[in-house]
Amino acid sequence: MVTHAVEAVDLVKTYPAGRKNPPLRALDGLTVSVPEGVVLGLLGPNGAGKSTTVKILTTLSRADSGTAHVAGYDVNCDQDKVRHAIGYVPQKSSSDPMATGLENLVLSGRIFGLPRAEAVQRARELLAGFGLAEHAGRPVKTYSGGMQRKLDVALGLVHRPRVLFLDEPTTGLDPEARADLWNEVLRLSGQEGLTVLLTTHYLEEADRLAGQLAIVDHGKIVAEGTPESLKASLRGDSVQVELVDPDTDGTIRLLLRQLPGVGEIVVEGNTLRARVDRGATAVPAVLGLLEDKEIPVVAVTVSRPSLDDVYLQHTGRSFKVAEAAG
Ligand SMILES: Nc1ncnc2c1ncn2[C@@H]1O[C@H](COP(=O)(O)OP(=O)(O)OP(=O)(O)O)[C@@H](O)[C@H]1O
């Protein structure tokens, strides 16, 4: 039997939106669960409701209705037990920039009730685990962005939680630091059996890091599964047409739409992305049509469906377009 480290059912959360406006429904019946030892990615564009979900699950906010259990405890009735069972790494760092990495970790351990010697030992263990041992004595303000983020994660682990919440853990990090942090999270989950719920609006992060994905849109989960199963559930291929000039009046989109086997088409700047039944037959047809109409093309590429295609399938819009809309 699968035991769930996190179980949220039908969460609704509204925020006041000013006197003349109806309340904003940030969560609209969100249901999600995370099996023990799994890294679950909550993927959605800005404003989808990811942070609100995390705040409710970490007892920082209360849902208007619905239920949630974390590590078996009710987030409303057993708040202290939940707080001891979880680690929470918020979007904004909670470390003291003037204190050293070691001091930050020891203080955090003391706050969780560890005796001083034990807090120091745990701090040193975490610094070593995250490759920060040689920087233990430096003020955090001198750390690189990647080092600071690793320290943030270490701070969330001081009290050996069973479930770790990471709210957009790699926002603002360069690709190398991002990959480094992904490896740390995978190590924690693989070797230490930690359950991780992370929020992200990076499709690549969701694809690479999450064993399970839940796609959030307008306060609801619209699709769930492993990244592979979600992509495999889409038939056909994705064809990308890069034009010399943008399709400002939508003519090219309409033309392509008429070809047999071509499904939804998304336009992003000079690029048109179409779902097609078979890439191998669609590419020559697309190229032939555009050549006939003397429409200049930079490139046409075909690929297997991506998470962006999965998102499009379930929400009717491309992830980038949803992000830009906020
Ligand atoms: N304290 C608040 N008061 C009013 N509205 C809020 C508050 N917190 C969040 N919201 C609104 O609720 C919706 C969901 O916000 P939330 O922060 O959960 O989204 P998100 O998916 O985490 O987005 P992001 O990726 O930008 O962090 C948004 O429309 C947001 O503006």
Tab-separated table of C-alpha atoms and ligand atoms in Angstrom:
chain	number	residue	atom	x	y	z
A	1	MET	CA	0.000	0.000	0.000
A	2	VAL	CA	1.321	3.466	-0.886
A	3	THR	CA	1.576	5.753	2.123
A	4	HIS	CA	1.158	9.422	1.400
A	5	ALA	CA	3.400	11.972	3.076
A	6	VAL	CA	1.165	14.769	1.839
A	7	GLU	CA	-2.547	14.537	1.191
A	8	ALA	CA	-4.587	17.611	0.321
A	9	VAL	CA	-8.231	17.299	-0.666
A	10	ASP	CA	-10.400	19.944	-2.279
A	11	LEU	CA	-8.527	22.989	-0.986
A	12	VAL	CA	-10.223	26.322	-1.558
A	13	LYS	CA	-8.544	29.621	-0.717
A	14	THR	CA	-9.818	33.079	-1.550
A	15	TYR	CA	-8.072	36.413	-1.025
A	16	PRO	CA	-9.807	39.780	-0.754
A	17	ALA	CA	-9.325	41.746	-3.984
A	18	GLY	CA	-10.419	45.239	-2.943
A	19	ARG	CA	-13.827	46.630	-2.060
A	20	LYS	CA	-15.312	46.698	-5.540
A	21	ASN	CA	-13.960	43.341	-6.732
A	22	PRO	CA	-15.101	39.815	-5.944
A	23	PRO	CA	-12.616	37.794	-3.842
A	24	LEU	CA	-9.797	36.191	-5.810
A	25	ARG	CA	-10.082	32.388	-5.853
A	26	ALA	CA	-6.402	31.372	-5.600
A	27	LEU	CA	-7.244	27.697	-4.954
A	28	ASP	CA	-10.372	26.281	-6.484
A	29	GLY	CA	-10.714	22.744	-5.152
A	30	LEU	CA	-7.106	21.630	-5.386
A	31	THR	CA	-6.456	17.960	-4.614
A	32	VAL	CA	-2.946	16.534	-4.563
A	33	SER	CA	-1.021	13.787	-2.800
A	34	VAL	CA	2.658	12.918	-2.533
A	35	PRO	CA	3.709	9.304	-1.856
A	36	GLU	CA	6.484	8.856	0.721
A	37	GLY	CA	10.009	9.220	-0.656
A	38	VAL	CA	8.869	10.835	-3.906
A	39	VAL	CA	9.870	14.219	-5.353
A	40	LEU	CA	6.618	15.821	-6.516
A	41	GLY	CA	6.789	18.892	-8.708
A	42	LEU	CA	3.910	21.343	-8.577
A	43	LEU	CA	4.248	22.971	-11.985
A	44	GLY	CA	2.326	26.040	-13.038
A	45	PRO	CA	2.728	29.568	-14.379
A	46	ASN	CA	2.887	32.670	-12.153
A	47	GLY	CA	-0.248	33.059	-10.092
A	48	ALA	CA	-1.472	29.455	-10.607
A	49	GLY	CA	-1.696	28.850	-6.839
A	50	LYS	CA	1.536	26.955	-6.093
A	51	SER	CA	2.803	29.113	-3.221
A	52	THR	CA	-0.667	29.320	-1.706
A	53	THR	CA	-0.787	25.509	-1.651
A	54	VAL	CA	2.639	25.307	-0.008
A	55	LYS	CA	1.696	27.936	2.575
A	56	ILE	CA	-1.386	25.931	3.565
A	57	LEU	CA	0.559	22.655	3.743
A	58	THR	CA	3.279	24.255	5.877
A	59	THR	CA	0.677	25.790	8.271
A	60	LEU	CA	1.557	29.379	7.290
A	61	SER	CA	-1.921	29.963	5.896
A	62	ARG	CA	-5.340	28.388	6.340
A	63	ALA	CA	-7.595	27.124	3.566
A	64	ASP	CA	-11.199	28.379	3.508
A	65	SER	CA	-12.265	24.767	3.061
A	66	GLY	CA	-10.864	21.340	2.263
A	67	THR	CA	-8.523	19.124	4.276
A	68	ALA	CA	-4.783	18.573	4.310
A	69	HIS	CA	-2.533	16.111	6.102
A	70	VAL	CA	1.251	16.227	6.135
A	71	ALA	CA	3.269	13.325	7.584
A	72	GLY	CA	-0.074	12.037	8.848
A	73	TYR	CA	-0.948	15.211	10.806
A	74	ASP	CA	-3.824	17.577	10.126
A	75	VAL	CA	-2.455	21.002	9.130
A	76	ASN	CA	-5.197	22.788	11.065
A	77	CYS	CA	-5.421	20.670	14.229
A	78	ASP	CA	-1.804	19.474	14.653
A	79	GLN	CA	0.190	22.514	13.574
A	80	ASP	CA	3.155	21.930	15.916
A	81	LYS	CA	3.506	18.308	14.859
A	82	VAL	CA	3.362	19.313	11.198
A	83	ARG	CA	6.024	22.000	11.756
A	84	HIS	CA	8.393	19.508	13.365
A	85	ALA	CA	7.854	16.968	10.606
A	86	ILE	CA	8.564	19.363	7.736
A	87	GLY	CA	11.330	21.538	6.381
A	88	TYR	CA	10.311	24.641	4.472
A	89	VAL	CA	12.560	26.545	2.093
A	90	PRO	CA	10.714	29.701	1.052
A	91	GLN	CA	11.243	31.593	-2.187
A	92	LYS	CA	13.157	34.298	-0.349
A	93	SER	CA	16.146	33.223	1.721
A	94	SER	CA	15.673	33.222	5.472
A	95	SER	CA	19.396	33.142	6.315
A	96	ASP	CA	21.168	36.016	8.084
A	97	PRO	CA	23.605	37.466	5.509
A	98	MET	CA	25.921	38.888	8.193
A	99	ALA	CA	26.298	35.559	10.022
A	100	THR	CA	28.423	32.684	8.705
A	101	GLY	CA	26.954	29.540	7.182
A	102	LEU	CA	27.849	27.617	10.330
A	103	GLU	CA	26.274	30.233	12.629
A	104	ASN	CA	23.060	30.230	10.598
A	105	LEU	CA	22.758	26.455	10.808
A	106	VAL	CA	23.614	26.261	14.512
A	107	LEU	CA	21.059	28.953	15.335
A	108	SER	CA	18.413	27.115	13.349
A	109	GLY	CA	19.237	23.865	15.188
A	110	ARG	CA	18.993	25.667	18.554
A	111	ILE	CA	15.585	27.087	17.562
A	112	PHE	CA	14.441	23.526	16.923
A	113	GLY	CA	15.600	22.599	20.450
A	114	LEU	CA	18.891	20.835	19.704
A	115	PRO	CA	21.521	21.104	22.477
A	116	ARG	CA	24.474	23.281	21.349
A	117	ALA	CA	26.949	20.430	20.723
A	118	GLU	CA	24.383	18.513	18.699
A	119	ALA	CA	23.427	21.629	16.720
A	120	VAL	CA	27.089	22.203	15.822
A	121	GLN	CA	27.521	18.567	14.808
A	122	ARG	CA	24.399	18.637	12.631
A	123	ALA	CA	25.476	21.949	11.073
A	124	ARG	CA	28.906	20.532	10.151
A	125	GLU	CA	27.283	17.388	8.741
A	126	LEU	CA	24.983	19.455	6.517
A	127	LEU	CA	27.757	21.805	5.389
A	128	ALA	CA	29.804	18.769	4.335
A	129	GLY	CA	26.810	17.144	2.626
A	130	PHE	CA	26.160	20.274	0.560
A	131	GLY	CA	29.823	20.856	-0.306
A	132	LEU	CA	29.968	24.005	1.819
A	133	ALA	CA	32.390	22.817	4.525
A	134	GLU	CA	35.243	25.036	3.381
A	135	HIS	CA	32.952	28.083	3.395
A	136	ALA	CA	31.494	27.387	6.858
A	137	GLY	CA	33.238	30.350	8.472
A	138	ARG	CA	32.409	32.969	5.830
A	139	PRO	CA	29.506	35.417	6.154
A	140	VAL	CA	26.605	34.326	3.944
A	141	LYS	CA	26.631	37.679	2.139
A	142	THR	CA	29.904	36.577	0.492
A	143	TYR	CA	28.349	33.329	-0.847
A	144	SER	CA	27.410	32.907	-4.515
A	145	GLY	CA	23.696	32.574	-5.356
A	146	GLY	CA	24.045	28.795	-5.694
A	147	MET	CA	25.856	28.479	-2.363
A	148	GLN	CA	23.210	30.591	-0.620
A	149	ARG	CA	20.451	28.434	-2.044
A	150	LYS	CA	22.193	25.246	-0.873
A	151	LEU	CA	22.480	26.776	2.589
A	152	ASP	CA	18.744	27.591	2.478
A	153	VAL	CA	17.990	23.942	1.750
A	154	ALA	CA	20.391	22.850	4.511
A	155	LEU	CA	18.556	25.194	6.914
A	156	GLY	CA	15.328	23.407	6.069
A	157	LEU	CA	16.914	20.062	6.960
A	158	VAL	CA	18.496	20.858	10.339
A	159	HIS	CA	15.830	19.046	12.368
A	160	ARG	CA	15.758	15.986	10.075
A	161	PRO	CA	12.279	16.554	8.644
A	162	ARG	CA	10.346	13.816	6.853
A	163	VAL	CA	8.934	16.113	4.213
A	164	LEU	CA	10.750	19.017	2.563
A	165	PHE	CA	8.906	21.878	0.844
A	166	LEU	CA	10.918	23.844	-1.702
A	167	ASP	CA	9.218	26.919	-3.120
A	168	GLU	CA	10.812	27.674	-6.507
A	169	PRO	CA	14.224	26.464	-5.346
A	170	THR	CA	16.302	27.465	-8.363
A	171	THR	CA	14.784	30.788	-9.464
A	172	GLY	CA	17.605	33.191	-10.289
A	173	LEU	CA	20.345	30.538	-10.339
A	174	ASP	CA	22.640	30.039	-13.309
A	175	PRO	CA	22.318	26.684	-15.168
A	176	GLU	CA	25.319	25.141	-13.403
A	177	ALA	CA	24.141	26.057	-9.897
A	178	ARG	CA	20.647	24.874	-10.832
A	179	ALA	CA	21.923	21.454	-11.965
A	180	ASP	CA	24.027	21.226	-8.799
A	181	LEU	CA	20.996	21.840	-6.589
A	182	TRP	CA	18.921	19.332	-8.575
A	183	ASN	CA	21.581	16.718	-7.818
A	184	GLU	CA	21.432	17.541	-4.102
A	185	VAL	CA	17.655	17.170	-4.048
A	186	LEU	CA	17.817	13.870	-5.951
A	187	ARG	CA	20.466	12.607	-3.522
A	188	LEU	CA	18.307	13.535	-0.508
A	189	SER	CA	15.325	11.784	-1.973
A	190	GLY	CA	17.214	8.737	-3.289
A	191	GLN	CA	19.624	8.076	-0.410
A	192	GLU	CA	17.721	9.461	2.550
A	193	GLY	CA	14.165	8.675	1.492
A	194	LEU	CA	13.068	12.276	2.011
A	195	THR	CA	9.709	13.262	0.513
A	196	VAL	CA	9.982	16.522	-1.406
A	197	LEU	CA	7.260	18.815	-2.684
A	198	LEU	CA	8.694	21.529	-4.873
A	199	THR	CA	7.041	24.265	-6.830
A	200	THR	CA	8.466	25.381	-10.123
A	201	HIS	CA	7.661	27.287	-13.233
A	202	TYR	CA	10.599	25.832	-15.120
A	203	LEU	CA	9.462	23.070	-17.465
A	204	GLU	CA	12.987	21.643	-17.594
A	205	GLU	CA	13.223	21.509	-13.803
A	206	ALA	CA	9.918	19.667	-13.605
A	207	ASP	CA	11.050	17.244	-16.277
A	208	ARG	CA	14.453	16.489	-14.744
A	209	LEU	CA	13.798	16.607	-11.028
A	210	ALA	CA	10.263	15.506	-10.332
A	211	GLY	CA	9.437	11.799	-10.111
A	212	GLN	CA	5.780	12.842	-10.117
A	213	LEU	CA	4.252	15.982	-11.550
A	214	ALA	CA	1.048	17.824	-10.801
A	215	ILE	CA	0.219	20.623	-13.223
A	216	VAL	CA	-1.625	23.530	-11.585
A	217	ASP	CA	-3.767	25.965	-13.496
A	218	HIS	CA	-6.126	28.534	-11.985
A	219	GLY	CA	-5.999	26.923	-8.536
A	220	LYS	CA	-6.686	23.344	-9.672
A	221	ILE	CA	-4.629	20.309	-10.640
A	222	VAL	CA	-5.311	19.714	-14.319
A	223	ALA	CA	-2.938	16.769	-14.938
A	224	GLU	CA	-0.888	14.364	-12.841
A	225	GLY	CA	1.648	11.600	-13.459
A	226	THR	CA	5.311	11.021	-14.124
A	227	PRO	CA	6.776	13.455	-16.678
A	228	GLU	CA	7.224	10.486	-19.051
A	229	SER	CA	3.649	9.227	-18.684
A	230	LEU	CA	2.239	12.719	-19.186
A	231	LYS	CA	4.233	13.170	-22.388
A	232	ALA	CA	3.479	9.624	-23.577
A	233	SER	CA	-0.252	10.292	-23.147
A	234	LEU	CA	-0.078	12.759	-26.044
A	235	ARG	CA	-0.341	11.272	-29.494
A	236	GLY	CA	1.680	12.547	-32.421
A	237	ASP	CA	4.555	15.000	-32.663
A	238	SER	CA	5.261	18.663	-32.263
A	239	VAL	CA	6.307	20.694	-35.326
A	240	GLN	CA	7.973	24.040	-34.859
A	241	VAL	CA	8.092	26.568	-37.717
A	242	GLU	CA	10.437	29.502	-37.324
A	243	LEU	CA	9.424	32.315	-39.676
A	244	VAL	CA	11.488	35.240	-40.920
A	245	ASP	CA	8.637	37.646	-40.104
A	246	PRO	CA	5.977	37.221	-37.415
A	247	ASP	CA	2.513	36.018	-38.437
A	248	THR	CA	0.908	39.276	-37.295
A	249	ASP	CA	-2.519	38.864	-38.917
A	250	GLY	CA	-2.796	35.090	-38.282
A	251	THR	CA	-2.857	34.162	-42.017
A	252	ILE	CA	-0.092	31.582	-41.775
A	253	ARG	CA	-1.679	29.996	-38.734
A	254	LEU	CA	-4.951	29.609	-40.666
A	255	LEU	CA	-3.134	28.153	-43.697
A	256	LEU	CA	-1.332	25.526	-41.618
A	257	ARG	CA	-4.497	24.699	-39.710
A	258	GLN	CA	-6.067	23.512	-42.985
A	259	LEU	CA	-3.433	20.836	-43.592
A	260	PRO	CA	-4.586	17.296	-42.768
A	261	GLY	CA	-3.316	15.938	-39.439
A	262	VAL	CA	-2.486	19.352	-37.956
A	263	GLY	CA	-3.991	20.094	-34.542
A	264	GLU	CA	-3.658	23.095	-32.202
A	265	ILE	CA	-1.193	25.793	-33.236
A	266	VAL	CA	0.454	28.183	-30.801
A	267	VAL	CA	2.161	31.371	-31.944
A	268	GLU	CA	5.083	32.810	-29.991
A	269	GLY	CA	6.759	35.723	-31.754
A	270	ASN	CA	8.202	34.426	-35.037
A	271	THR	CA	7.582	30.805	-34.083
A	272	LEU	CA	4.503	28.674	-34.741
A	273	ARG	CA	4.204	25.379	-32.872
A	274	ALA	CA	1.738	22.789	-34.113
A	275	ARG	CA	0.651	19.416	-32.814
A	276	VAL	CA	0.553	16.967	-35.704
A	277	ASP	CA	-0.422	13.328	-36.120
A	278	ARG	CA	2.856	12.397	-37.833
A	279	GLY	CA	5.905	14.651	-37.952
A	280	ALA	CA	7.425	12.788	-40.894
A	281	THR	CA	4.508	13.647	-43.199
A	282	ALA	CA	3.652	17.032	-41.694
A	283	VAL	CA	7.098	18.620	-42.213
A	284	PRO	CA	7.190	18.292	-46.061
A	285	ALA	CA	3.533	19.362	-46.259
A	286	VAL	CA	4.192	22.455	-44.121
A	287	LEU	CA	7.340	23.369	-46.067
A	288	GLY	CA	5.611	22.832	-49.437
A	289	LEU	CA	2.664	25.022	-48.459
A	290	LEU	CA	4.842	27.853	-47.181
A	291	GLU	CA	7.017	27.702	-50.294
A	292	ASP	CA	3.913	27.849	-52.539
A	293	LYS	CA	2.767	30.977	-50.728
A	294	GLU	CA	6.284	32.458	-50.832
A	295	ILE	CA	6.445	32.757	-47.072
A	296	PRO	CA	10.119	32.828	-45.981
A	297	VAL	CA	11.080	30.289	-43.321
A	298	VAL	CA	14.191	30.053	-41.128
A	299	ALA	CA	13.698	26.466	-39.947
A	300	VAL	CA	11.166	23.685	-39.446
A	301	THR	CA	11.853	21.132	-36.709
A	302	VAL	CA	9.973	18.127	-35.417
A	303	SER	CA	10.128	16.753	-31.871
A	304	ARG	CA	8.306	14.405	-29.516
A	305	PRO	CA	5.726	16.119	-27.255
A	306	SER	CA	7.246	18.127	-24.416
A	307	LEU	CA	5.790	19.147	-21.056
A	308	ASP	CA	4.820	22.403	-22.748
A	309	ASP	CA	2.632	20.355	-25.116
A	310	VAL	CA	1.155	18.547	-22.102
A	311	TYR	CA	0.376	21.904	-20.507
A	312	LEU	CA	-1.156	23.163	-23.746
A	313	GLN	CA	-3.298	20.053	-24.040
A	314	HIS	CA	-4.750	20.487	-20.549
A	315	THR	CA	-5.093	24.263	-20.350
A	316	GLY	CA	-5.549	25.363	-23.955
A	317	ARG	CA	-2.549	27.697	-23.836
A	318	SER	CA	1.207	27.475	-24.035
A	319	PHE	CA	3.176	27.670	-20.797
A	320	LYS	CA	5.211	30.660	-22.001
A	321	VAL	CA	2.049	32.509	-22.997
A	322	ALA	CA	0.485	31.756	-19.590
A	323	GLU	CA	3.680	32.953	-17.846
A	324	ALA	CA	3.721	36.183	-19.802
A	325	ALA	CA	0.059	36.787	-18.919
A	326	GLY	CA	0.936	36.313	-15.219
B	1	LIG	N1	-1.778	37.575	0.243
B	1	LIG	C1	-2.443	37.689	-0.904
B	1	LIG	N2	-3.411	38.603	-1.079
B	1	LIG	C2	-4.104	38.696	-2.232
B	1	LIG	N3	-3.892	37.892	-3.304
B	1	LIG	C3	-2.937	36.961	-3.198
B	1	LIG	C4	-2.153	36.799	-1.997
B	1	LIG	N4	-1.275	35.776	-2.198
B	1	LIG	C5	-1.495	35.323	-3.452
B	1	LIG	N5	-2.493	36.023	-4.050
B	1	LIG	C6	-3.035	35.780	-5.395
B	1	LIG	O1	-3.425	34.416	-5.474
B	1	LIG	C7	-3.101	33.856	-6.752
B	1	LIG	C8	-2.191	32.658	-6.550
B	1	LIG	O2	-0.942	33.124	-6.038
B	1	LIG	P1	0.279	32.159	-5.697
B	1	LIG	O3	1.367	32.997	-5.097
B	1	LIG	O4	-0.203	30.995	-4.928
B	1	LIG	O5	0.699	31.682	-7.159
B	1	LIG	P2	2.015	30.927	-7.633
B	1	LIG	O6	1.555	29.844	-8.539
B	1	LIG	O7	2.848	30.537	-6.481
B	1	LIG	O8	2.763	32.051	-8.468
B	1	LIG	P3	4.339	32.404	-8.538
B	1	LIG	O9	4.948	31.366	-9.426
B	1	LIG	O10	4.342	33.759	-9.195
B	1	LIG	O11	4.889	32.417	-7.147
B	1	LIG	C9	-2.453	34.991	-7.551
B	1	LIG	O12	-3.460	35.575	-8.355
B	1	LIG	C10	-1.979	35.958	-6.488
B	1	LIG	O13	-1.962	37.280	-6.975
